[in-house]
Amino acid sequence: MRIWVAVLTVALVAGCTGPASRNAPEVPQGDPGRTPLEQLEPAQDPRQKSGPSTATVAVPDVVPISDRPSPVLPTTITDAQDTKVTVTSADRILAFDQYGTLGATVFGLGLGGRMVGRDTSTGFPAAAQLPLVTTNGHQLNAEAILALRPTVVITDTTLGPWDVVLQLRDSGIPVVVTESRRAVNNVGELIKQVADALGVPGEGEKLAYRTTIEIEKAKITAQRLANGSELRIVFLYVRGQSGVYQMFGQGTGADELITAVGGVDVATEVGLQGSKPINPEALSRAAPDVILVMSKGLASVGGVDGMVGVPGVAQTPAGQKRRIVDMNDYQVLSFGPLTASVIDGLARALYT
């Protein structure tokens, strides 16, 4: 751990423009037509900004750490549930979870060509044509999964029904359960869990290193742009057609993301754990300056006008200034290899 911290510190001090050593992976550059975040200045006091904006990432696809990784198998690991799992083949991989983190990680390791299916949240361009194994949002479909003949399944506990996962294991498919917590500070560890299970620990170390460097650089730059403004932000999950209106709080990943961009997560501030239905009075008292939503969610309520009409929103500073920031559903809470790009995109929308 001390060696890892020392290497990370050297890289950050060096400006994060290249590797900390000859063996460290290069940090990929973003869209060459997009001004680097560190060269931008805040347009005004972010608390005084008004009107909606859409946060975007420079490159929506995951950049693989290796073009042709060669898994060393079989391998036996102890997964996050203390279950010993032996993986003998990574020829047909299925990786699924609520936010698409695991699928993105497989692509980041250079094994995207071996993926045979996806969950509904794994929708970045390179994965979008893979067959879905989830229905009705985030419900696992056992028949769809078994029809794809996976040789290994990587998942966590965020999708269900859990009986489907047990059915896969009973059918003889190696099922590796990773950590379910999604946070900015455990992306590297989750990458290594996936890499170890697929027999590419070397690629896992390199991808974890690269991603950690990118994240720390993006955080530093975002917080410089925030300039101590302590912008008050709330993440609302809305699905108008289903009548779902929730506020995301501590432990959902939204709290970590808001903190990473230099904001104050008002849901955590008022003590909200997990996600709960929106309480109009509580939302009003929380007084967010910005409401962060998924793009499809915003569309489902009729855009910004519909969002302002959600009970409680019009009584907030964000609602009064129509300060709604949306971001692609596949990106905003995906974590994994795209985390730094998400922080970058949000910082641009919030502060410039």
Short mmCIF file of C-alpha atoms in Angstrom, two decimals:
data_model
loop_
_atom_site.label_atom_id
_atom_site.label_comp_id
_atom_site.label_asym_id
_atom_site.label_seq_id
_atom_site.Cartn_x
_atom_site.Cartn_y
_atom_site.Cartn_z
CA MET A 1 0.00 0.00 0.00
CA ARG A 2 2.82 2.45 0.82
CA ILE A 3 4.44 1.74 -2.55
CA TRP A 4 1.12 2.34 -4.35
CA VAL A 5 0.59 5.67 -2.55
CA ALA A 6 4.16 6.76 -3.29
CA VAL A 7 3.82 5.99 -7.01
CA LEU A 8 0.48 7.78 -7.15
CA THR A 9 1.91 10.85 -5.43
CA VAL A 10 4.86 11.01 -7.85
CA ALA A 11 2.52 10.79 -10.82
CA LEU A 12 0.25 13.54 -9.55
CA VAL A 13 3.14 15.84 -8.75
CA ALA A 14 4.44 15.24 -12.28
CA GLY A 15 1.17 16.59 -13.64
CA CYS A 16 -0.38 13.26 -14.60
CA THR A 17 0.63 13.77 -18.24
CA GLY A 18 2.43 10.47 -18.49
CA PRO A 19 3.46 7.41 -16.58
CA ALA A 20 5.27 7.57 -13.27
CA SER A 21 7.73 4.97 -14.57
CA ARG A 22 8.64 3.25 -17.81
CA ASN A 23 6.35 0.35 -16.96
CA ALA A 24 3.31 2.45 -16.02
CA PRO A 25 0.52 2.69 -18.62
CA GLU A 26 0.04 5.93 -20.48
CA VAL A 27 -3.03 7.91 -19.45
CA PRO A 28 -5.15 8.22 -22.61
CA GLN A 29 -5.97 11.69 -23.80
CA GLY A 30 -9.54 12.88 -24.36
CA ASP A 31 -11.14 14.63 -27.32
CA PRO A 32 -8.37 16.74 -28.93
CA GLY A 33 -10.95 19.40 -29.79
CA ARG A 34 -12.01 19.78 -26.18
CA THR A 35 -10.11 22.21 -23.99
CA PRO A 36 -8.44 20.33 -21.11
CA LEU A 37 -10.34 20.87 -17.88
CA GLU A 38 -7.29 22.22 -16.10
CA GLN A 39 -7.11 25.08 -18.61
CA LEU A 40 -10.68 26.21 -17.98
CA GLU A 41 -11.80 28.90 -15.59
CA PRO A 42 -15.22 29.13 -13.92
CA ALA A 43 -17.52 31.39 -15.92
CA GLN A 44 -19.11 32.90 -12.81
CA ASP A 45 -20.04 32.10 -9.23
CA PRO A 46 -21.53 28.62 -9.78
CA ARG A 47 -24.22 29.33 -7.18
CA GLN A 48 -25.51 32.15 -9.38
CA LYS A 49 -25.70 30.16 -12.59
CA SER A 50 -29.15 29.50 -14.00
CA GLY A 51 -30.69 27.32 -16.65
CA PRO A 52 -30.23 23.64 -17.54
CA SER A 53 -27.14 21.97 -18.95
CA THR A 54 -26.09 18.51 -20.09
CA ALA A 55 -22.84 16.97 -18.83
CA THR A 56 -20.94 14.97 -21.44
CA VAL A 57 -17.79 12.85 -21.51
CA ALA A 58 -15.10 13.44 -24.12
CA VAL A 59 -14.92 9.80 -25.26
CA PRO A 60 -17.96 7.63 -24.41
CA ASP A 61 -16.24 4.31 -25.08
CA VAL A 62 -13.89 2.63 -22.63
CA VAL A 63 -10.24 2.71 -23.70
CA PRO A 64 -8.81 -0.81 -23.17
CA ILE A 65 -5.53 -1.15 -21.30
CA SER A 66 -4.44 -3.94 -23.66
CA ASP A 67 -5.37 -4.97 -27.19
CA ARG A 68 -4.74 -8.70 -26.81
CA PRO A 69 -4.66 -9.85 -23.20
CA SER A 70 -4.08 -13.57 -22.69
CA PRO A 71 -5.93 -14.92 -19.63
CA VAL A 72 -3.89 -17.33 -17.53
CA LEU A 73 -6.39 -20.00 -16.55
CA PRO A 74 -7.56 -21.97 -14.66
CA THR A 75 -7.52 -19.76 -11.61
CA THR A 76 -9.20 -20.18 -8.25
CA ILE A 77 -10.23 -17.11 -6.29
CA THR A 78 -12.23 -16.32 -3.18
CA ASP A 79 -14.90 -13.81 -4.15
CA ALA A 80 -16.59 -11.05 -2.14
CA GLN A 81 -18.95 -13.57 -0.55
CA ASP A 82 -16.04 -15.76 0.60
CA THR A 83 -16.96 -18.36 -2.02
CA LYS A 84 -14.11 -20.21 -3.72
CA VAL A 85 -14.64 -20.14 -7.48
CA THR A 86 -12.52 -21.83 -10.15
CA VAL A 87 -12.61 -20.19 -13.56
CA THR A 88 -11.35 -22.38 -16.41
CA SER A 89 -12.35 -20.29 -19.43
CA ALA A 90 -12.84 -16.60 -20.22
CA ASP A 91 -13.94 -17.25 -23.80
CA ARG A 92 -17.57 -16.24 -23.19
CA ILE A 93 -17.90 -13.63 -20.45
CA LEU A 94 -21.04 -12.20 -18.90
CA ALA A 95 -20.62 -9.28 -16.49
CA PHE A 96 -23.67 -7.52 -15.09
CA ASP A 97 -24.67 -5.20 -12.26
CA GLN A 98 -27.07 -2.33 -11.64
CA TYR A 99 -24.85 0.45 -12.97
CA GLY A 100 -22.90 -1.28 -15.74
CA THR A 101 -19.60 -1.04 -13.86
CA LEU A 102 -18.54 -4.63 -14.39
CA GLY A 103 -19.19 -4.73 -18.12
CA ALA A 104 -17.22 -1.51 -18.59
CA THR A 105 -14.38 -3.01 -16.56
CA VAL A 106 -14.22 -6.11 -18.78
CA PHE A 107 -13.91 -3.83 -21.80
CA GLY A 108 -11.27 -1.78 -20.00
CA LEU A 109 -9.21 -4.93 -19.45
CA GLY A 110 -9.23 -5.54 -23.19
CA LEU A 111 -11.64 -8.47 -23.00
CA GLY A 112 -14.68 -6.75 -24.51
CA GLY A 113 -14.53 -9.01 -27.56
CA ARG A 114 -15.28 -11.96 -25.29
CA MET A 115 -18.43 -10.43 -23.81
CA VAL A 116 -21.55 -12.26 -24.99
CA GLY A 117 -24.27 -10.15 -23.36
CA ARG A 118 -24.94 -7.10 -21.24
CA ASP A 119 -27.20 -5.59 -18.63
CA THR A 120 -29.37 -2.59 -19.49
CA SER A 121 -26.87 -0.17 -17.91
CA THR A 122 -23.93 -1.30 -20.06
CA GLY A 123 -24.83 0.87 -23.02
CA PHE A 124 -21.64 2.59 -24.14
CA PRO A 125 -21.17 2.38 -27.94
CA ALA A 126 -18.84 -0.64 -28.08
CA ALA A 127 -21.23 -2.73 -25.97
CA ALA A 128 -24.58 -1.41 -27.16
CA GLN A 129 -25.20 -4.20 -29.71
CA LEU A 130 -24.71 -7.06 -27.25
CA PRO A 131 -27.91 -8.96 -26.35
CA LEU A 132 -29.62 -7.94 -23.12
CA VAL A 133 -29.86 -10.34 -20.20
CA THR A 134 -32.10 -8.08 -18.11
CA THR A 135 -35.79 -7.31 -18.50
CA ASN A 136 -38.10 -4.71 -16.98
CA GLY A 137 -35.16 -2.54 -16.08
CA HIS A 138 -32.86 -4.58 -13.86
CA GLN A 139 -34.47 -8.02 -13.63
CA LEU A 140 -32.21 -10.92 -14.58
CA ASN A 141 -33.55 -13.30 -17.21
CA ALA A 142 -32.25 -16.83 -16.61
CA GLU A 143 -33.29 -18.14 -20.02
CA ALA A 144 -31.54 -15.30 -21.83
CA ILE A 145 -28.38 -15.83 -19.82
CA LEU A 146 -28.22 -19.59 -20.28
CA ALA A 147 -28.90 -19.26 -24.01
CA LEU A 148 -25.66 -17.28 -24.35
CA ARG A 149 -23.64 -20.20 -22.92
CA PRO A 150 -21.31 -18.11 -20.73
CA THR A 151 -18.15 -19.77 -19.47
CA VAL A 152 -17.91 -17.31 -16.56
CA VAL A 153 -20.26 -14.81 -14.93
CA ILE A 154 -19.09 -11.72 -13.04
CA THR A 155 -21.77 -10.02 -10.95
CA ASP A 156 -22.57 -8.50 -7.55
CA THR A 157 -25.68 -8.33 -5.36
CA THR A 158 -27.37 -5.33 -7.03
CA LEU A 159 -29.40 -7.30 -9.57
CA GLY A 160 -32.00 -9.95 -8.97
CA PRO A 161 -33.81 -12.13 -8.43
CA TRP A 162 -30.94 -13.81 -6.60
CA ASP A 163 -32.42 -17.21 -7.42
CA VAL A 164 -31.29 -16.65 -11.00
CA VAL A 165 -27.68 -16.25 -9.88
CA LEU A 166 -27.96 -19.43 -7.81
CA GLN A 167 -29.48 -21.22 -10.80
CA LEU A 168 -26.48 -20.24 -12.93
CA ARG A 169 -24.09 -21.56 -10.30
CA ASP A 170 -26.08 -24.79 -9.95
CA SER A 171 -25.88 -25.27 -13.72
CA GLY A 172 -22.08 -25.43 -13.46
CA ILE A 173 -21.22 -21.90 -14.61
CA PRO A 174 -18.50 -20.28 -12.47
CA VAL A 175 -20.13 -17.23 -10.86
CA VAL A 176 -17.85 -14.65 -9.26
CA VAL A 177 -19.52 -12.12 -6.95
CA THR A 178 -17.61 -8.86 -6.60
CA GLU A 179 -18.00 -6.05 -4.10
CA SER A 180 -21.33 -4.23 -4.56
CA ARG A 181 -20.37 -0.83 -3.15
CA ARG A 182 -19.93 1.82 -5.82
CA ALA A 183 -17.69 4.70 -4.86
CA VAL A 184 -14.95 6.85 -6.33
CA ASN A 185 -12.40 5.50 -3.87
CA ASN A 186 -12.78 1.78 -4.61
CA VAL A 187 -12.74 1.74 -8.40
CA GLY A 188 -9.19 0.38 -8.54
CA GLU A 189 -9.93 -2.43 -6.12
CA LEU A 190 -13.03 -3.49 -8.06
CA ILE A 191 -11.05 -3.51 -11.31
CA LYS A 192 -8.52 -5.87 -9.74
CA GLN A 193 -11.28 -8.18 -8.47
CA VAL A 194 -12.63 -8.55 -12.01
CA ALA A 195 -9.15 -8.95 -13.51
CA ASP A 196 -8.14 -11.65 -11.03
CA ALA A 197 -11.30 -13.61 -11.78
CA LEU A 198 -10.62 -13.50 -15.52
CA GLY A 199 -6.97 -14.50 -15.28
CA VAL A 200 -5.49 -11.12 -16.27
CA PRO A 201 -4.11 -9.74 -12.98
CA GLY A 202 -1.34 -7.82 -14.77
CA GLU A 203 -3.85 -5.92 -16.90
CA GLY A 204 -5.89 -5.34 -13.75
CA GLU A 205 -2.97 -3.68 -11.99
CA LYS A 206 -2.28 -1.46 -14.99
CA LEU A 207 -5.92 -0.48 -15.49
CA ALA A 208 -6.39 0.21 -11.78
CA TYR A 209 -3.28 2.40 -11.77
CA ARG A 210 -4.32 4.32 -14.88
CA THR A 211 -7.88 4.83 -13.66
CA THR A 212 -6.79 5.95 -10.20
CA ILE A 213 -4.39 8.51 -11.67
CA GLU A 214 -7.12 9.83 -13.98
CA ILE A 215 -9.63 10.09 -11.14
CA GLU A 216 -7.29 11.94 -8.79
CA LYS A 217 -6.33 14.38 -11.51
CA ALA A 218 -9.98 15.02 -12.39
CA LYS A 219 -10.91 15.52 -8.73
CA ILE A 220 -8.12 18.03 -8.16
CA THR A 221 -9.11 20.03 -11.23
CA ALA A 222 -12.84 19.93 -10.45
CA GLN A 223 -12.27 21.12 -6.92
CA ARG A 224 -10.06 23.93 -8.19
CA LEU A 225 -12.92 25.07 -10.41
CA ALA A 226 -15.33 24.77 -7.49
CA ASN A 227 -13.09 27.26 -5.67
CA GLY A 228 -14.69 26.63 -2.29
CA SER A 229 -18.17 27.52 -3.55
CA GLU A 230 -19.69 24.47 -1.83
CA LEU A 231 -22.32 24.11 -4.51
CA ARG A 232 -25.27 22.27 -3.01
CA ILE A 233 -26.26 19.33 -5.21
CA VAL A 234 -28.88 16.59 -5.02
CA PHE A 235 -29.19 13.52 -7.24
CA LEU A 236 -32.79 12.65 -8.10
CA TYR A 237 -33.68 9.39 -9.83
CA VAL A 238 -36.90 9.86 -11.77
CA ARG A 239 -38.86 7.61 -14.09
CA GLY A 240 -42.06 9.46 -14.93
CA GLN A 241 -43.69 6.63 -16.86
CA SER A 242 -43.28 4.33 -13.84
CA GLY A 243 -44.10 6.91 -11.19
CA VAL A 244 -40.66 6.52 -9.59
CA TYR A 245 -39.28 9.65 -7.90
CA GLN A 246 -36.35 9.05 -5.57
CA MET A 247 -33.62 10.99 -3.84
CA PHE A 248 -30.24 9.25 -3.72
CA GLY A 249 -28.24 9.64 -0.53
CA GLN A 250 -25.33 8.13 1.32
CA GLY A 251 -24.09 4.81 -0.05
CA THR A 252 -25.66 5.12 -3.49
CA GLY A 253 -22.52 6.33 -5.25
CA ALA A 254 -24.19 9.65 -6.04
CA ASP A 255 -22.85 11.01 -2.75
CA GLU A 256 -19.28 10.08 -3.67
CA LEU A 257 -19.62 11.57 -7.14
CA ILE A 258 -20.96 14.88 -5.85
CA THR A 259 -18.13 15.12 -3.33
CA ALA A 260 -15.57 14.28 -6.02
CA VAL A 261 -16.63 17.29 -8.09
CA GLY A 262 -16.32 19.60 -5.09
CA GLY A 263 -20.01 19.81 -4.27
CA VAL A 264 -22.03 19.26 -1.10
CA ASP A 265 -24.38 16.28 -1.25
CA VAL A 266 -27.45 17.70 0.46
CA ALA A 267 -29.07 14.26 0.78
CA THR A 268 -26.18 13.05 2.90
CA GLU A 269 -26.22 16.34 4.80
CA VAL A 270 -29.81 15.69 5.93
CA GLY A 271 -28.94 12.11 6.90
CA LEU A 272 -30.49 10.19 4.00
CA GLN A 273 -29.14 6.65 3.74
CA GLY A 274 -29.59 4.88 0.43
CA SER A 275 -32.46 5.94 -1.81
CA LYS A 276 -35.88 7.06 -0.64
CA PRO A 277 -39.00 8.48 -2.32
CA ILE A 278 -38.75 12.23 -2.69
CA ASN A 279 -40.21 14.06 0.30
CA PRO A 280 -41.21 17.51 -1.03
CA GLU A 281 -40.76 19.23 2.32
CA ALA A 282 -37.38 17.62 2.95
CA LEU A 283 -36.21 18.48 -0.57
CA SER A 284 -37.24 22.08 -0.11
CA ARG A 285 -35.44 22.32 3.23
CA ALA A 286 -32.30 20.78 1.73
CA ALA A 287 -32.18 23.77 -0.66
CA PRO A 288 -30.03 22.35 -3.48
CA ASP A 289 -28.46 24.80 -5.93
CA VAL A 290 -28.32 22.06 -8.58
CA ILE A 291 -30.43 18.99 -9.31
CA LEU A 292 -28.53 16.18 -11.02
CA VAL A 293 -30.52 13.62 -13.00
CA MET A 294 -30.08 10.93 -15.63
CA SER A 295 -30.90 12.08 -19.16
CA LYS A 296 -33.58 9.45 -19.79
CA GLY A 297 -35.11 10.25 -16.44
CA LEU A 298 -35.34 13.92 -17.36
CA ALA A 299 -36.98 13.03 -20.67
CA SER A 300 -39.44 10.73 -18.88
CA VAL A 301 -40.92 13.64 -16.90
CA GLY A 302 -41.17 15.95 -19.88
CA GLY A 303 -37.84 17.73 -19.70
CA VAL A 304 -36.95 20.67 -17.49
CA ASP A 305 -40.53 21.95 -17.32
CA GLY A 306 -41.68 18.57 -16.06
CA MET A 307 -38.78 18.35 -13.61
CA VAL A 308 -39.67 21.70 -12.08
CA GLY A 309 -43.18 20.35 -11.66
CA VAL A 310 -42.02 17.41 -9.50
CA PRO A 311 -43.33 18.12 -5.96
CA GLY A 312 -40.76 20.03 -3.94
CA VAL A 313 -38.49 21.00 -6.83
CA ALA A 314 -40.04 24.41 -7.51
CA GLN A 315 -39.40 25.39 -3.88
CA THR A 316 -35.63 24.87 -4.18
CA PRO A 317 -33.03 27.33 -5.48
CA ALA A 318 -32.31 24.80 -8.25
CA GLY A 319 -35.96 24.72 -9.31
CA GLN A 320 -36.34 28.47 -9.19
CA LYS A 321 -33.29 28.91 -11.42
CA ARG A 322 -34.11 25.85 -13.54
CA ARG A 323 -30.63 24.61 -12.68
CA ILE A 324 -31.03 21.00 -13.82
CA VAL A 325 -27.92 19.10 -14.93
CA ASP A 326 -28.52 15.83 -16.75
CA MET A 327 -26.04 13.18 -17.83
CA ASN A 328 -26.25 10.01 -19.88
CA ASP A 329 -27.79 7.11 -17.93
CA TYR A 330 -24.95 4.79 -18.98
CA GLN A 331 -22.31 7.16 -17.66
CA VAL A 332 -23.28 9.17 -14.61
CA LEU A 333 -23.15 6.39 -12.01
CA SER A 334 -21.19 3.82 -14.00
CA PHE A 335 -17.92 4.26 -12.08
CA GLY A 336 -15.25 1.86 -13.38
CA PRO A 337 -12.84 3.04 -16.11
CA LEU A 338 -15.03 6.02 -17.13
CA THR A 339 -15.11 7.61 -13.66
CA ALA A 340 -12.60 10.36 -14.39
CA SER A 341 -14.39 11.29 -17.62
CA VAL A 342 -17.66 11.56 -15.70
CA ILE A 343 -16.06 13.87 -13.11
CA ASP A 344 -14.61 15.92 -15.96
CA GLY A 345 -17.97 16.23 -17.71
CA LEU A 346 -19.84 17.17 -14.54
CA ALA A 347 -17.25 19.78 -13.59
CA ARG A 348 -17.66 21.43 -16.98
CA ALA A 349 -21.45 21.52 -16.63
CA LEU A 350 -21.36 22.79 -13.05
CA TYR A 351 -18.60 25.36 -13.12
CA THR A 352 -17.87 26.63 -16.65
#
